[in-house]
C-alpha angles and dihedrals in degrees: 000000000000120000119190119197121193117195134187124206122180122213125177114295096356146062121229124195118204117195121185134177117216117189122191090235090054095247123132125220116219116238139174105225122195097224142066119284130197130201122215100044113146120229117188122182118182135170126183108195138191087227116092113248095009101098118104146156128206123194120194139169126210114247142172118217122178089343093307120120120218148126127277120206112236112228128200099033125146109238120187133166118202133199099228093202100055103015096241110158127200121196117214120217126224111241126161099339093316134090108227134187125239110281093250097051116118134158120229130215111265095033126112122215136184133193127228121190123185114190122213090254091058100257111144125209126184137179130224112257110280119210120218112227128208110265125234113238121248107236098190138359133187132185108213123193119221129179093218106042099155142334118261114203094200091057095035092224145076116273127211125239146120134295120216112222123187139182126197143157112251112219114245096221123080133342118313125196122186135201124184130204135160143201120210121203121204129172114261119207101181119047103185144011117205114206116207089353150058134250114254134151095001099310145064111267124194116261132165109259096161091121091061128083090219108046097201142060129223121216125206120232108261091212135024109293135185129206114221123213128184139209115289096201142046115254118185138155137182128202097227091125100022103047111158095002133119112258110210132185097002115168109226106164150012126220115196116217098254091156136357093229121119115274144179118230116205107200114200122197109192129193110220134199114244090254093052091047091052090053094049090046089059091046091050091050089052095048095043092049097044095128090126147343095251096055111114109269115234099224145322115297094221119136136172101308129109142175107252092213102034117051091180094065116094108208119214121226135026146254113227128185113192142156124221142193110236135211121186118202127186111217122200112206105169089110093060114099099170117120113276126222097229118355129222098275129050114250121269101014114215117189124194111247117248099190118071089349116188090205128092113279144292099055106230134198101154134075131181124258098245115208115243141137088278102039139040141175090203110103109242119239110266096027113148 
């Protein structure tokens, strides 16, 4: 699925439009835009969640390589979130092009948090303090399978999948803004593939495999392991016309049929501040109207971040701290016989031989399930 993000940043005396294509498979499509483009713009996206293991920060810089515009992940940054009321600081760790929190970190309603990012070149970015609101409980959730979930341009056809449907009682007092996300958990059999090498001492090491047809080896997960996927769209709702009413049968997410293995869906219903909702509304407008780069952008995607030492720089992205109500649903899919997008196992499995192995000892076929934003060895709630 292609997602196109269009960002504005304003510098003194001129307007610069940054357009970037992000594909879920990390490829970038070349385009010929009809507007000015600037390299070196910083885009920071951070989310501190009340769900353990779900908080993250990404830091990217706009680049042009071989005439193709894209984003480059910035490594080696210092990323810290701080509780501004009690001074508690949490350091995020860099794993697989994302800065993630310790597994046990969670925000709590009533707290206020801010983000501080220090880049390797010394530039310092901070967010305004972000309050964590009390979430609204999910009353009911269903995961409904449909044969035509959405149209995929790259495949030139409709793909099957599941819709996430929720019901909840909107509080009558005050303004309520909602944002939905999900995490899906599916069993993972193979934990690593080493290209032109073998797995030893916790990593892939180079080794000459030129005498093999398949120049890689796959290694089974040594423990149970789950692959984690995330929402591919922005789902928001405000209660301007439904204040105090029961909201029933609201679609808040789509889950493409990547595999037909059993899975757990963790549905997260966040309560946002008005400022956070406004930001995600702009982001949703961009994603939903991504028919082309030269379509008029709806607004500037500038949030609550700033450069501590350069007041003239407008920083793209946002840091959000939010609590959610959560519903975990186990989904059986053995009855589904529609074509899947990926499958459980990678194609063309190649296992390292254990008998009469020509490779350095010890013969290895297992690899650990390394914790990350996209993988866990911790059994998800609701797994059967």
